[in-house]
Amino acid sequence: IAPELLAQLIARIDDGTLSSKTAKTLFDALWSAGASGNVDTLIESLNLAQLSDDGALTQIIDDLIAANPKQFDELRGGKEKMLGFFVGQVMKATQGKANPQQVNQIIRDKL
């Protein structure tokens, strides 16, 4: 892999475009294909960009809270394990593309 591509990959991790999971997928694609060109183009063509749209994430979280009111009440009551439950459900709903730190913050803001 060309150093320029690796630098672009690292920059996309740093700016939050890629999660560590999607970065590994992109690295594998770069490695196996001997790809050259633009990392951003590959991210788009492989649909690897991390979901960080507050509105979309908030809607997913609101739907999960409505579907799981008991678990949300437990979280409000101090059962921190439930935070992991909700983050996991958001990750499942977004096929692992949600920004977990952002999801955590949105959920905490709803408490």
PDB file of N, CA and C in Angstrom:
ATOM      1  N   ILE A   1       0.857  -1.179   0.000  1.00  0.00           N
ATOM      2  CA  ILE A   1       0.000   0.000   0.000  1.00  0.00           C
ATOM      3  C   ILE A   1       0.897   1.235   0.000  1.00  0.00           C
ATOM      4  N   ALA A   2       0.557   2.151  -0.855  1.00  0.00           N
ATOM      5  CA  ALA A   2       1.335   3.382  -0.958  1.00  0.00           C
ATOM      6  C   ALA A   2       1.210   4.200   0.328  1.00  0.00           C
ATOM      7  N   PRO A   3       2.299   4.827   0.745  1.00  0.00           N
ATOM      8  CA  PRO A   3       2.267   5.632   1.969  1.00  0.00           C
ATOM      9  C   PRO A   3       1.182   6.719   1.947  1.00  0.00           C
ATOM     10  N   GLU A   4       0.922   7.279   0.765  1.00  0.00           N
ATOM     11  CA  GLU A   4      -0.098   8.324   0.659  1.00  0.00           C
ATOM     12  C   GLU A   4      -1.479   7.770   1.002  1.00  0.00           C
ATOM     13  N   LEU A   5      -1.761   6.540   0.537  1.00  0.00           N
ATOM     14  CA  LEU A   5      -3.052   5.917   0.832  1.00  0.00           C
ATOM     15  C   LEU A   5      -3.184   5.609   2.315  1.00  0.00           C
ATOM     16  N   LEU A   6      -2.098   5.132   2.899  1.00  0.00           N
ATOM     17  CA  LEU A   6      -2.115   4.837   4.334  1.00  0.00           C
ATOM     18  C   LEU A   6      -2.335   6.123   5.138  1.00  0.00           C
ATOM     19  N   ALA A   7      -1.708   7.205   4.709  1.00  0.00           N
ATOM     20  CA  ALA A   7      -1.896   8.492   5.385  1.00  0.00           C
ATOM     21  C   ALA A   7      -3.346   8.960   5.270  1.00  0.00           C
ATOM     22  N   GLN A   8      -3.950   8.769   4.096  1.00  0.00           N
ATOM     23  CA  GLN A   8      -5.362   9.136   3.915  1.00  0.00           C
ATOM     24  C   GLN A   8      -6.258   8.287   4.814  1.00  0.00           C
ATOM     25  N   LEU A   9      -5.952   7.004   4.914  1.00  0.00           N
ATOM     26  CA  LEU A   9      -6.723   6.095   5.764  1.00  0.00           C
ATOM     27  C   LEU A   9      -6.656   6.549   7.225  1.00  0.00           C
ATOM     28  N   ILE A  10      -5.468   6.860   7.693  1.00  0.00           N
ATOM     29  CA  ILE A  10      -5.289   7.313   9.079  1.00  0.00           C
ATOM     30  C   ILE A  10      -6.023   8.635   9.310  1.00  0.00           C
ATOM     31  N   ALA A  11      -5.972   9.522   8.332  1.00  0.00           N
ATOM     32  CA  ALA A  11      -6.670  10.809   8.457  1.00  0.00           C
ATOM     33  C   ALA A  11      -8.177  10.602   8.591  1.00  0.00           C
ATOM     34  N   ARG A  12      -8.724   9.626   7.884  1.00  0.00           N
ATOM     35  CA  ARG A  12     -10.170   9.354   7.951  1.00  0.00           C
ATOM     36  C   ARG A  12     -10.565   8.714   9.280  1.00  0.00           C
ATOM     37  N   ILE A  13      -9.645   8.008   9.903  1.00  0.00           N
ATOM     38  CA  ILE A  13      -9.907   7.486  11.253  1.00  0.00           C
ATOM     39  C   ILE A  13      -9.901   8.650  12.235  1.00  0.00           C
ATOM     40  N   ASP A  14      -8.901   9.516  12.107  1.00  0.00           N
ATOM     41  CA  ASP A  14      -8.761  10.661  13.012  1.00  0.00           C
ATOM     42  C   ASP A  14      -9.938  11.626  12.934  1.00  0.00           C
ATOM     43  N   ASP A  15     -10.479  11.830  11.723  1.00  0.00           N
ATOM     44  CA  ASP A  15     -11.583  12.797  11.600  1.00  0.00           C
ATOM     45  C   ASP A  15     -12.958  12.172  11.833  1.00  0.00           C
ATOM     46  N   GLY A  16     -12.978  10.873  12.157  1.00  0.00           N
ATOM     47  CA  GLY A  16     -14.237  10.220  12.505  1.00  0.00           C
ATOM     48  C   GLY A  16     -15.027   9.687  11.327  1.00  0.00           C
ATOM     49  N   THR A  17     -14.472   9.776  10.125  1.00  0.00           N
ATOM     50  CA  THR A  17     -15.172   9.246   8.957  1.00  0.00           C
ATOM     51  C   THR A  17     -15.265   7.729   9.034  1.00  0.00           C
ATOM     52  N   LEU A  18     -14.201   7.102   9.550  1.00  0.00           N
ATOM     53  CA  LEU A  18     -14.152   5.646   9.661  1.00  0.00           C
ATOM     54  C   LEU A  18     -14.041   5.217  11.117  1.00  0.00           C
ATOM     55  N   SER A  19     -14.705   4.130  11.440  1.00  0.00           N
ATOM     56  CA  SER A  19     -14.497   3.486  12.735  1.00  0.00           C
ATOM     57  C   SER A  19     -13.319   2.536  12.571  1.00  0.00           C
ATOM     58  N   SER A  20     -12.858   1.966  13.657  1.00  0.00           N
ATOM     59  CA  SER A  20     -11.744   1.019  13.543  1.00  0.00           C
ATOM     60  C   SER A  20     -12.164  -0.198  12.720  1.00  0.00           C
ATOM     61  N   LYS A  21     -13.414  -0.615  12.858  1.00  0.00           N
ATOM     62  CA  LYS A  21     -13.909  -1.772  12.105  1.00  0.00           C
ATOM     63  C   LYS A  21     -13.923  -1.487  10.602  1.00  0.00           C
ATOM     64  N   THR A  22     -14.479  -0.340  10.213  1.00  0.00           N
ATOM     65  CA  THR A  22     -14.540  -0.036   8.787  1.00  0.00           C
ATOM     66  C   THR A  22     -13.160   0.298   8.228  1.00  0.00           C
ATOM     67  N   ALA A  23     -12.276   0.822   9.071  1.00  0.00           N
ATOM     68  CA  ALA A  23     -10.908   1.087   8.623  1.00  0.00           C
ATOM     69  C   ALA A  23     -10.201  -0.225   8.279  1.00  0.00           C
ATOM     70  N   LYS A  24     -10.457  -1.257   9.076  1.00  0.00           N
ATOM     71  CA  LYS A  24      -9.863  -2.571   8.783  1.00  0.00           C
ATOM     72  C   LYS A  24     -10.394  -3.115   7.467  1.00  0.00           C
ATOM     73  N   THR A  25     -11.690  -2.932   7.234  1.00  0.00           N
ATOM     74  CA  THR A  25     -12.285  -3.385   5.973  1.00  0.00           C
ATOM     75  C   THR A  25     -11.647  -2.660   4.798  1.00  0.00           C
ATOM     76  N   LEU A  26     -11.480  -1.351   4.938  1.00  0.00           N
ATOM     77  CA  LEU A  26     -10.867  -0.566   3.874  1.00  0.00           C
ATOM     78  C   LEU A  26      -9.409  -0.969   3.673  1.00  0.00           C
ATOM     79  N   PHE A  27      -8.686  -1.190   4.760  1.00  0.00           N
ATOM     80  CA  PHE A  27      -7.291  -1.613   4.658  1.00  0.00           C
ATOM     81  C   PHE A  27      -7.198  -2.940   3.909  1.00  0.00           C
ATOM     82  N   ASP A  28      -8.076  -3.888   4.256  1.00  0.00           N
ATOM     83  CA  ASP A  28      -8.086  -5.180   3.561  1.00  0.00           C
ATOM     84  C   ASP A  28      -8.354  -5.003   2.070  1.00  0.00           C
ATOM     85  N   ALA A  29      -9.290  -4.117   1.738  1.00  0.00           N
ATOM     86  CA  ALA A  29      -9.603  -3.864   0.329  1.00  0.00           C
ATOM     87  C   ALA A  29      -8.404  -3.252  -0.388  1.00  0.00           C
ATOM     88  N   LEU A  30      -7.740  -2.326   0.278  1.00  0.00           N
ATOM     89  CA  LEU A  30      -6.550  -1.712  -0.316  1.00  0.00           C
ATOM     90  C   LEU A  30      -5.444  -2.740  -0.504  1.00  0.00           C
ATOM     91  N   TRP A  31      -5.269  -3.585   0.481  1.00  0.00           N
ATOM     92  CA  TRP A  31      -4.207  -4.588   0.454  1.00  0.00           C
ATOM     93  C   TRP A  31      -4.460  -5.638  -0.626  1.00  0.00           C
ATOM     94  N   SER A  32      -5.649  -6.207  -0.636  1.00  0.00           N
ATOM     95  CA  SER A  32      -5.925  -7.316  -1.555  1.00  0.00           C
ATOM     96  C   SER A  32      -6.012  -6.856  -3.005  1.00  0.00           C
ATOM     97  N   ALA A  33      -6.496  -5.656  -3.211  1.00  0.00           N
ATOM     98  CA  ALA A  33      -6.649  -5.172  -4.579  1.00  0.00           C
ATOM     99  C   ALA A  33      -5.411  -4.438  -5.069  1.00  0.00           C
ATOM    100  N   GLY A  34      -4.493  -4.180  -4.155  1.00  0.00           N
ATOM    101  CA  GLY A  34      -3.342  -3.378  -4.537  1.00  0.00           C
ATOM    102  C   GLY A  34      -3.824  -2.021  -5.044  1.00  0.00           C
ATOM    103  N   ALA A  35      -4.895  -1.555  -4.402  1.00  0.00           N
ATOM    104  CA  ALA A  35      -5.596  -0.365  -4.884  1.00  0.00           C
ATOM    105  C   ALA A  35      -4.721   0.873  -4.853  1.00  0.00           C
ATOM    106  N   SER A  36      -5.009   1.708  -5.781  1.00  0.00           N
ATOM    107  CA  SER A  36      -4.387   3.020  -5.800  1.00  0.00           C
ATOM    108  C   SER A  36      -5.504   4.017  -6.040  1.00  0.00           C
ATOM    109  N   GLY A  37      -5.214   5.261  -5.847  1.00  0.00           N
ATOM    110  CA  GLY A  37      -6.240   6.262  -6.081  1.00  0.00           C
ATOM    111  C   GLY A  37      -6.603   6.992  -4.817  1.00  0.00           C
ATOM    112  N   ASN A  38      -7.882   7.237  -4.660  1.00  0.00           N
ATOM    113  CA  ASN A  38      -8.361   8.079  -3.581  1.00  0.00           C
ATOM    114  C   ASN A  38      -9.100   7.251  -2.541  1.00  0.00           C
ATOM    115  N   VAL A  39      -8.676   7.357  -1.296  1.00  0.00           N
ATOM    116  CA  VAL A  39      -9.301   6.619  -0.199  1.00  0.00           C
ATOM    117  C   VAL A  39     -10.758   7.050  -0.038  1.00  0.00           C
ATOM    118  N   ASP A  40     -11.038   8.345  -0.195  1.00  0.00           N
ATOM    119  CA  ASP A  40     -12.411   8.833  -0.043  1.00  0.00           C
ATOM    120  C   ASP A  40     -13.352   8.196  -1.061  1.00  0.00           C
ATOM    121  N   THR A  41     -12.867   7.998  -2.274  1.00  0.00           N
ATOM    122  CA  THR A  41     -13.676   7.354  -3.303  1.00  0.00           C
ATOM    123  C   THR A  41     -13.971   5.912  -2.919  1.00  0.00           C
ATOM    124  N   LEU A  42     -12.971   5.221  -2.392  1.00  0.00           N
ATOM    125  CA  LEU A  42     -13.178   3.836  -1.948  1.00  0.00           C
ATOM    126  C   LEU A  42     -14.146   3.765  -0.771  1.00  0.00           C
ATOM    127  N   ILE A  43     -14.033   4.696   0.152  1.00  0.00           N
ATOM    128  CA  ILE A  43     -14.941   4.726   1.303  1.00  0.00           C
ATOM    129  C   ILE A  43     -16.376   4.833   0.805  1.00  0.00           C
ATOM    130  N   GLU A  44     -16.584   5.713  -0.151  1.00  0.00           N
ATOM    131  CA  GLU A  44     -17.931   5.903  -0.687  1.00  0.00           C
ATOM    132  C   GLU A  44     -18.396   4.684  -1.476  1.00  0.00           C
ATOM    133  N   SER A  45     -17.539   4.145  -2.324  1.00  0.00           N
ATOM    134  CA  SER A  45     -17.960   3.010  -3.157  1.00  0.00           C
ATOM    135  C   SER A  45     -18.212   1.754  -2.332  1.00  0.00           C
ATOM    136  N   LEU A  46     -17.499   1.597  -1.223  1.00  0.00           N
ATOM    137  CA  LEU A  46     -17.706   0.438  -0.350  1.00  0.00           C
ATOM    138  C   LEU A  46     -18.724   0.725   0.760  1.00  0.00           C
ATOM    139  N   ASN A  47     -19.248   1.949   0.782  1.00  0.00           N
ATOM    140  CA  ASN A  47     -20.242   2.370   1.781  1.00  0.00           C
ATOM    141  C   ASN A  47     -19.732   2.135   3.205  1.00  0.00           C
ATOM    142  N   LEU A  48     -18.561   2.676   3.503  1.00  0.00           N
ATOM    143  CA  LEU A  48     -17.921   2.449   4.798  1.00  0.00           C
ATOM    144  C   LEU A  48     -17.982   3.643   5.740  1.00  0.00           C
ATOM    145  N   ALA A  49     -18.487   4.762   5.271  1.00  0.00           N
ATOM    146  CA  ALA A  49     -18.486   5.960   6.116  1.00  0.00           C
ATOM    147  C   ALA A  49     -19.328   5.740   7.368  1.00  0.00           C
ATOM    148  N   GLN A  50     -18.810   6.244   8.466  1.00  0.00           N
ATOM    149  CA  GLN A  50     -19.484   6.141   9.754  1.00  0.00           C
ATOM    150  C   GLN A  50     -20.686   7.089   9.782  1.00  0.00           C
ATOM    151  N   LEU A  51     -21.795   6.624  10.315  1.00  0.00           N
ATOM    152  CA  LEU A  51     -22.995   7.444  10.433  1.00  0.00           C
ATOM    153  C   LEU A  51     -22.840   8.369  11.631  1.00  0.00           C
ATOM    154  N   SER A  52     -22.826   9.668  11.365  1.00  0.00           N
ATOM    155  CA  SER A  52     -22.666  10.620  12.462  1.00  0.00           C
ATOM    156  C   SER A  52     -23.668  11.764  12.358  1.00  0.00           C
ATOM    157  N   ASP A  53     -24.753  11.533  11.654  1.00  0.00           N
ATOM    158  CA  ASP A  53     -25.823  12.525  11.527  1.00  0.00           C
ATOM    159  C   ASP A  53     -26.668  12.495  12.794  1.00  0.00           C
ATOM    160  N   ASP A  54     -26.613  13.584  13.568  1.00  0.00           N
ATOM    161  CA  ASP A  54     -27.342  13.652  14.840  1.00  0.00           C
ATOM    162  C   ASP A  54     -28.822  13.334  14.679  1.00  0.00           C
ATOM    163  N   GLY A  55     -29.437  13.876  13.643  1.00  0.00           N
ATOM    164  CA  GLY A  55     -30.863  13.666  13.433  1.00  0.00           C
ATOM    165  C   GLY A  55     -31.203  12.205  13.207  1.00  0.00           C
ATOM    166  N   ALA A  56     -30.431  11.543  12.356  1.00  0.00           N
ATOM    167  CA  ALA A  56     -30.684  10.133  12.058  1.00  0.00           C
ATOM    168  C   ALA A  56     -30.438   9.267  13.288  1.00  0.00           C
ATOM    169  N   LEU A  57     -29.348   9.537  13.995  1.00  0.00           N
ATOM    170  CA  LEU A  57     -29.042   8.747  15.194  1.00  0.00           C
ATOM    171  C   LEU A  57     -30.082   8.974  16.285  1.00  0.00           C
ATOM    172  N   THR A  58     -30.514  10.213  16.449  1.00  0.00           N
ATOM    173  CA  THR A  58     -31.530  10.515  17.459  1.00  0.00           C
ATOM    174  C   THR A  58     -32.826   9.780  17.149  1.00  0.00           C
ATOM    175  N   GLN A  59     -33.203   9.724  15.878  1.00  0.00           N
ATOM    176  CA  GLN A  59     -34.428   9.014  15.495  1.00  0.00           C
ATOM    177  C   GLN A  59     -34.320   7.522  15.809  1.00  0.00           C
ATOM    178  N   ILE A  60     -33.180   6.929  15.498  1.00  0.00           N
ATOM    179  CA  ILE A  60     -32.964   5.505  15.793  1.00  0.00           C
ATOM    180  C   ILE A  60     -33.046   5.275  17.301  1.00  0.00           C
ATOM    181  N   ILE A  61     -32.405   6.135  18.063  1.00  0.00           N
ATOM    182  CA  ILE A  61     -32.401   5.999  19.527  1.00  0.00           C
ATOM    183  C   ILE A  61     -33.808   6.183  20.088  1.00  0.00           C
ATOM    184  N   ASP A  62     -34.537   7.172  19.580  1.00  0.00           N
ATOM    185  CA  ASP A  62     -35.915   7.380  20.042  1.00  0.00           C
ATOM    186  C   ASP A  62     -36.778   6.148  19.773  1.00  0.00           C
ATOM    187  N   ASP A  63     -36.606   5.557  18.598  1.00  0.00           N
ATOM    188  CA  ASP A  63     -37.363   4.345  18.262  1.00  0.00           C
ATOM    189  C   ASP A  63     -37.010   3.202  19.211  1.00  0.00           C
ATOM    190  N   LEU A  64     -35.724   3.071  19.531  1.00  0.00           N
ATOM    191  CA  LEU A  64     -35.295   2.005  20.441  1.00  0.00           C
ATOM    192  C   LEU A  64     -35.811   2.234  21.857  1.00  0.00           C
ATOM    193  N   ILE A  65     -35.825   3.476  22.292  1.00  0.00           N
ATOM    194  CA  ILE A  65     -36.354   3.782  23.625  1.00  0.00           C
ATOM    195  C   ILE A  65     -37.843   3.450  23.676  1.00  0.00           C
ATOM    196  N   ALA A  66     -38.571   3.809  22.614  1.00  0.00           N
ATOM    197  CA  ALA A  66     -40.006   3.516  22.567  1.00  0.00           C
ATOM    198  C   ALA A  66     -40.265   2.012  22.565  1.00  0.00           C
ATOM    199  N   ALA A  67     -39.392   1.260  21.914  1.00  0.00           N
ATOM    200  CA  ALA A  67     -39.561  -0.195  21.834  1.00  0.00           C
ATOM    201  C   ALA A  67     -39.069  -0.906  23.092  1.00  0.00           C
ATOM    202  N   ASN A  68     -38.236  -0.236  23.892  1.00  0.00           N
ATOM    203  CA  ASN A  68     -37.641  -0.853  25.082  1.00  0.00           C
ATOM    204  C   ASN A  68     -37.764   0.066  26.298  1.00  0.00           C
ATOM    205  N   PRO A  69     -38.982   0.434  26.686  1.00  0.00           N
ATOM    206  CA  PRO A  69     -39.129   1.389  27.794  1.00  0.00           C
ATOM    207  C   PRO A  69     -38.617   0.854  29.128  1.00  0.00           C
ATOM    208  N   LYS A  70     -38.765  -0.440  29.351  1.00  0.00           N
ATOM    209  CA  LYS A  70     -38.309  -1.022  30.622  1.00  0.00           C
ATOM    210  C   LYS A  70     -36.788  -0.878  30.760  1.00  0.00           C
ATOM    211  N   GLN A  71     -36.066  -1.200  29.689  1.00  0.00           N
ATOM    212  CA  GLN A  71     -34.612  -1.094  29.710  1.00  0.00           C
ATOM    213  C   GLN A  71     -34.173   0.361  29.889  1.00  0.00           C
ATOM    214  N   PHE A  72     -34.909   1.290  29.268  1.00  0.00           N
ATOM    215  CA  PHE A  72     -34.548   2.700  29.414  1.00  0.00           C
ATOM    216  C   PHE A  72     -34.790   3.170  30.848  1.00  0.00           C
ATOM    217  N   ASP A  73     -35.873   2.690  31.448  1.00  0.00           N
ATOM    218  CA  ASP A  73     -36.128   3.026  32.857  1.00  0.00           C
ATOM    219  C   ASP A  73     -35.020   2.488  33.756  1.00  0.00           C
ATOM    220  N   GLU A  74     -34.523   1.284  33.437  1.00  0.00           N
ATOM    221  CA  GLU A  74     -33.411   0.710  34.205  1.00  0.00           C
ATOM    222  C   GLU A  74     -32.164   1.578  34.057  1.00  0.00           C
ATOM    223  N   LEU A  75     -31.923   2.055  32.843  1.00  0.00           N
ATOM    224  CA  LEU A  75     -30.776   2.935  32.605  1.00  0.00           C
ATOM    225  C   LEU A  75     -30.936   4.228  33.404  1.00  0.00           C
ATOM    226  N   ARG A  76     -32.116   4.786  33.385  1.00  0.00           N
ATOM    227  CA  ARG A  76     -32.386   5.999  34.171  1.00  0.00           C
ATOM    228  C   ARG A  76     -32.190   5.746  35.659  1.00  0.00           C
ATOM    229  N   GLY A  77     -32.483   4.520  36.075  1.00  0.00           N
ATOM    230  CA  GLY A  77     -32.335   4.155  37.479  1.00  0.00           C
ATOM    231  C   GLY A  77     -30.901   3.890  37.890  1.00  0.00           C
ATOM    232  N   GLY A  78     -29.976   4.002  36.953  1.00  0.00           N
ATOM    233  CA  GLY A  78     -28.566   3.858  37.292  1.00  0.00           C
ATOM    234  C   GLY A  78     -27.920   2.567  36.834  1.00  0.00           C
ATOM    235  N   LYS A  79     -28.652   1.719  36.137  1.00  0.00           N
ATOM    236  CA  LYS A  79     -28.081   0.461  35.658  1.00  0.00           C
ATOM    237  C   LYS A  79     -27.293   0.740  34.371  1.00  0.00           C
ATOM    238  N   GLU A  80     -26.005   0.994  34.545  1.00  0.00           N
ATOM    239  CA  GLU A  80     -25.132   1.400  33.438  1.00  0.00           C
ATOM    240  C   GLU A  80     -25.016   0.346  32.339  1.00  0.00           C
ATOM    241  N   LYS A  81     -25.244  -0.920  32.671  1.00  0.00           N
ATOM    242  CA  LYS A  81     -25.173  -1.973  31.655  1.00  0.00           C
ATOM    243  C   LYS A  81     -26.166  -1.718  30.524  1.00  0.00           C
ATOM    244  N   MET A  82     -27.252  -1.050  30.852  1.00  0.00           N
ATOM    245  CA  MET A  82     -28.279  -0.772  29.848  1.00  0.00           C
ATOM    246  C   MET A  82     -27.783   0.204  28.785  1.00  0.00           C
ATOM    247  N   LEU A  83     -26.806   1.028  29.123  1.00  0.00           N
ATOM    248  CA  LEU A  83     -26.226   1.917  28.122  1.00  0.00           C
ATOM    249  C   LEU A  83     -25.595   1.080  27.016  1.00  0.00           C
ATOM    250  N   GLY A  84     -24.871   0.048  27.410  1.00  0.00           N
ATOM    251  CA  GLY A  84     -24.276  -0.862  26.435  1.00  0.00           C
ATOM    252  C   GLY A  84     -25.327  -1.557  25.586  1.00  0.00           C
ATOM    253  N   PHE A  85     -26.448  -1.900  26.210  1.00  0.00           N
ATOM    254  CA  PHE A  85     -27.549  -2.518  25.471  1.00  0.00           C
ATOM    255  C   PHE A  85     -28.025  -1.589  24.358  1.00  0.00           C
ATOM    256  N   PHE A  86     -28.276  -0.320  24.712  1.00  0.00           N
ATOM    257  CA  PHE A  86     -28.784   0.621  23.714  1.00  0.00           C
ATOM    258  C   PHE A  86     -27.751   0.933  22.636  1.00  0.00           C
ATOM    259  N   VAL A  87     -26.507   1.098  23.029  1.00  0.00           N
ATOM    260  CA  VAL A  87     -25.457   1.345  22.032  1.00  0.00           C
ATOM    261  C   VAL A  87     -25.366   0.148  21.086  1.00  0.00           C
ATOM    262  N   GLY A  88     -25.425  -1.046  21.641  1.00  0.00           N
ATOM    263  CA  GLY A  88     -25.389  -2.256  20.818  1.00  0.00           C
ATOM    264  C   GLY A  88     -26.552  -2.336  19.849  1.00  0.00           C
ATOM    265  N   GLN A  89     -27.735  -1.951  20.307  1.00  0.00           N
ATOM    266  CA  GLN A  89     -28.908  -1.976  19.437  1.00  0.00           C
ATOM    267  C   GLN A  89     -28.791  -0.945  18.310  1.00  0.00           C
ATOM    268  N   VAL A  90     -28.226   0.210  18.622  1.00  0.00           N
ATOM    269  CA  VAL A  90     -28.014   1.220  17.581  1.00  0.00           C
ATOM    270  C   VAL A  90     -26.993   0.705  16.570  1.00  0.00           C
ATOM    271  N   MET A  91     -25.925   0.093  17.061  1.00  0.00           N
ATOM    272  CA  MET A  91     -24.911  -0.453  16.154  1.00  0.00           C
ATOM    273  C   MET A  91     -25.523  -1.533  15.261  1.00  0.00           C
ATOM    274  N   LYS A  92     -26.389  -2.345  15.833  1.00  0.00           N
ATOM    275  CA  LYS A  92     -27.070  -3.385  15.055  1.00  0.00           C
ATOM    276  C   LYS A  92     -27.961  -2.748  13.987  1.00  0.00           C
ATOM    277  N   ALA A  93     -28.711  -1.728  14.375  1.00  0.00           N
ATOM    278  CA  ALA A  93     -29.628  -1.067  13.447  1.00  0.00           C
ATOM    279  C   ALA A  93     -28.895  -0.360  12.308  1.00  0.00           C
ATOM    280  N   THR A  94     -27.679   0.087  12.581  1.00  0.00           N
ATOM    281  CA  THR A  94     -26.909   0.814  11.562  1.00  0.00           C
ATOM    282  C   THR A  94     -25.845  -0.063  10.916  1.00  0.00           C
ATOM    283  N   GLN A  95     -25.894  -1.346  11.195  1.00  0.00           N
ATOM    284  CA  GLN A  95     -24.913  -2.304  10.669  1.00  0.00           C
ATOM    285  C   GLN A  95     -23.484  -1.903  11.034  1.00  0.00           C
ATOM    286  N   GLY A  96     -23.324  -1.428  12.267  1.00  0.00           N
ATOM    287  CA  GLY A  96     -22.001  -1.089  12.780  1.00  0.00           C
ATOM    288  C   GLY A  96     -21.449   0.235  12.305  1.00  0.00           C
ATOM    289  N   LYS A  97     -22.266   1.048  11.657  1.00  0.00           N
ATOM    290  CA  LYS A  97     -21.754   2.286  11.072  1.00  0.00           C
ATOM    291  C   LYS A  97     -21.956   3.521  11.937  1.00  0.00           C
ATOM    292  N   ALA A  98     -22.677   3.397  13.040  1.00  0.00           N
ATOM    293  CA  ALA A  98     -22.889   4.561  13.907  1.00  0.00           C
ATOM    294  C   ALA A  98     -21.610   4.887  14.667  1.00  0.00           C
ATOM    295  N   ASN A  99     -21.431   6.152  14.953  1.00  0.00           N
ATOM    296  CA  ASN A  99     -20.299   6.592  15.762  1.00  0.00           C
ATOM    297  C   ASN A  99     -20.651   6.312  17.225  1.00  0.00           C
ATOM    298  N   PRO A 100     -19.995   5.328  17.866  1.00  0.00           N
ATOM    299  CA  PRO A 100     -20.394   4.928  19.215  1.00  0.00           C
ATOM    300  C   PRO A 100     -20.287   6.036  20.260  1.00  0.00           C
ATOM    301  N   GLN A 101     -19.288   6.901  20.151  1.00  0.00           N
ATOM    302  CA  GLN A 101     -19.162   7.998  21.110  1.00  0.00           C
ATOM    303  C   GLN A 101     -20.345   8.954  20.989  1.00  0.00           C
ATOM    304  N   GLN A 102     -20.739   9.204  19.769  1.00  0.00           N
ATOM    305  CA  GLN A 102     -21.867  10.092  19.526  1.00  0.00           C
ATOM    306  C   GLN A 102     -23.165   9.454  20.024  1.00  0.00           C
ATOM    307  N   VAL A 103     -23.326   8.158  19.798  1.00  0.00           N
ATOM    308  CA  VAL A 103     -24.506   7.434  20.283  1.00  0.00           C
ATOM    309  C   VAL A 103     -24.568   7.514  21.804  1.00  0.00           C
ATOM    310  N   ASN A 104     -23.442   7.262  22.465  1.00  0.00           N
ATOM    311  CA  ASN A 104     -23.368   7.368  23.923  1.00  0.00           C
ATOM    312  C   ASN A 104     -23.838   8.736  24.399  1.00  0.00           C
ATOM    313  N   GLN A 105     -23.346   9.781  23.751  1.00  0.00           N
ATOM    314  CA  GLN A 105     -23.686  11.142  24.163  1.00  0.00           C
ATOM    315  C   GLN A 105     -25.170  11.428  23.977  1.00  0.00           C
ATOM    316  N   ILE A 106     -25.728  11.018  22.853  1.00  0.00           N
ATOM    317  CA  ILE A 106     -27.152  11.261  22.597  1.00  0.00           C
ATOM    318  C   ILE A 106     -28.004  10.539  23.638  1.00  0.00           C
ATOM    319  N   ILE A 107     -27.651   9.297  23.944  1.00  0.00           N
ATOM    320  CA  ILE A 107     -28.413   8.543  24.948  1.00  0.00           C
ATOM    321  C   ILE A 107     -28.299   9.219  26.305  1.00  0.00           C
ATOM    322  N   ARG A 108     -27.096   9.613  26.689  1.00  0.00           N
ATOM    323  CA  ARG A 108     -26.904  10.278  27.989  1.00  0.00           C
ATOM    324  C   ARG A 108     -27.693  11.589  28.063  1.00  0.00           C
ATOM    325  N   ASP A 109     -27.775  12.290  26.946  1.00  0.00           N
ATOM    326  CA  ASP A 109     -28.539  13.541  26.921  1.00  0.00           C
ATOM    327  C   ASP A 109     -30.028  13.295  27.143  1.00  0.00           C
ATOM    328  N   LYS A 110     -30.499  12.111  26.808  1.00  0.00           N
ATOM    329  CA  LYS A 110     -31.917  11.780  26.961  1.00  0.00           C
ATOM    330  C   LYS A 110     -32.269  11.336  28.378  1.00  0.00           C
ATOM    331  N   LEU A 111     -31.262  11.101  29.202  1.00  0.00           N
ATOM    332  CA  LEU A 111     -31.534  10.629  30.567  1.00  0.00           C
ATOM    333  C   LEU A 111     -32.098  11.691  31.468  1.00  0.00           C
TER     334      LEU A 111
END
